[in-house]
Amino acid sequence: MVSKIGKNPITIPSGVTVELREGEVVVSGPKGALSVLIPQSIKVQSDGSTAKVSTDSEEKMTAALTGLFRTLIANAVQGVTAGWSKSLELVGTGYRATLTGENLTLAVGFSHPVVIKPPDGIKLEVENNKVTVLGINKQIVGKVAADIRNVRPPEPYKGKGIKYLDEKIRRKAGKAAKAASGAAGAK
């Protein structure tokens, strides 16, 4: 029993090696190497150009895990070839981001600047009011981007804050708009 996603083979591009070890899969490529820990119930086979994830167990949970680990290995393959990136945008008057060495300094309306030190393997780029997080590990790239966004999440009235570049902010009507629409029937 294998999940719908788990039964699809993973295409391994040239220049990428997938090494199978006891309890882990190591994916190496031009941008670096990543390892994915694999439970004993999941089996991974590789023939050089493709990798396949399978299981002998008939349990539903193990079948679901084949899809998870197939996706984790595919993410590692993409990470060591093309890398991952997540872009954020600073929206608000006076909101600025600057790079000081490797550290990101954010001026987002607090009385002090907020300094974020990226973990190893993560590179930050700043262009105008946009911050881009780059790295080979999709999970760490997403975590760092979420940490940056959580410094000043976008608020629903004016939309000020730090948001993902493709994020849509649900806007609310302010008190003035509510009072204008509700004042017609109120006495």
Short mmCIF file of C-alpha atoms in Angstrom, two decimals, residues 86-91 129-133 145 149 162-166:
data_model
loop_
_atom_site.label_atom_id
_atom_site.label_comp_id
_atom_site.label_asym_id
_atom_site.label_seq_id
_atom_site.Cartn_x
_atom_site.Cartn_y
_atom_site.Cartn_z
CA LYS A 86 10.90 33.07 -0.21
CA SER A 87 10.29 36.80 -0.73
CA LEU A 88 8.78 39.24 1.74
CA GLU A 89 7.67 42.84 1.31
CA LEU A 90 7.73 45.66 3.86
CA VAL A 91 4.60 47.81 3.61
CA ASN A 129 11.42 47.20 0.45
CA LYS A 130 11.79 43.50 -0.46
CA VAL A 131 13.66 40.83 1.50
CA THR A 132 14.49 37.49 -0.13
CA VAL A 133 15.48 34.42 1.91
CA ALA A 145 10.80 33.87 6.34
CA ARG A 149 7.17 38.14 8.98
CA ILE A 162 5.79 42.54 6.68
CA LYS A 163 3.99 40.22 4.26
CA TYR A 164 4.92 37.49 1.83
CA LEU A 165 5.21 38.83 -1.71
CA ASP A 166 2.31 36.70 -2.96
#
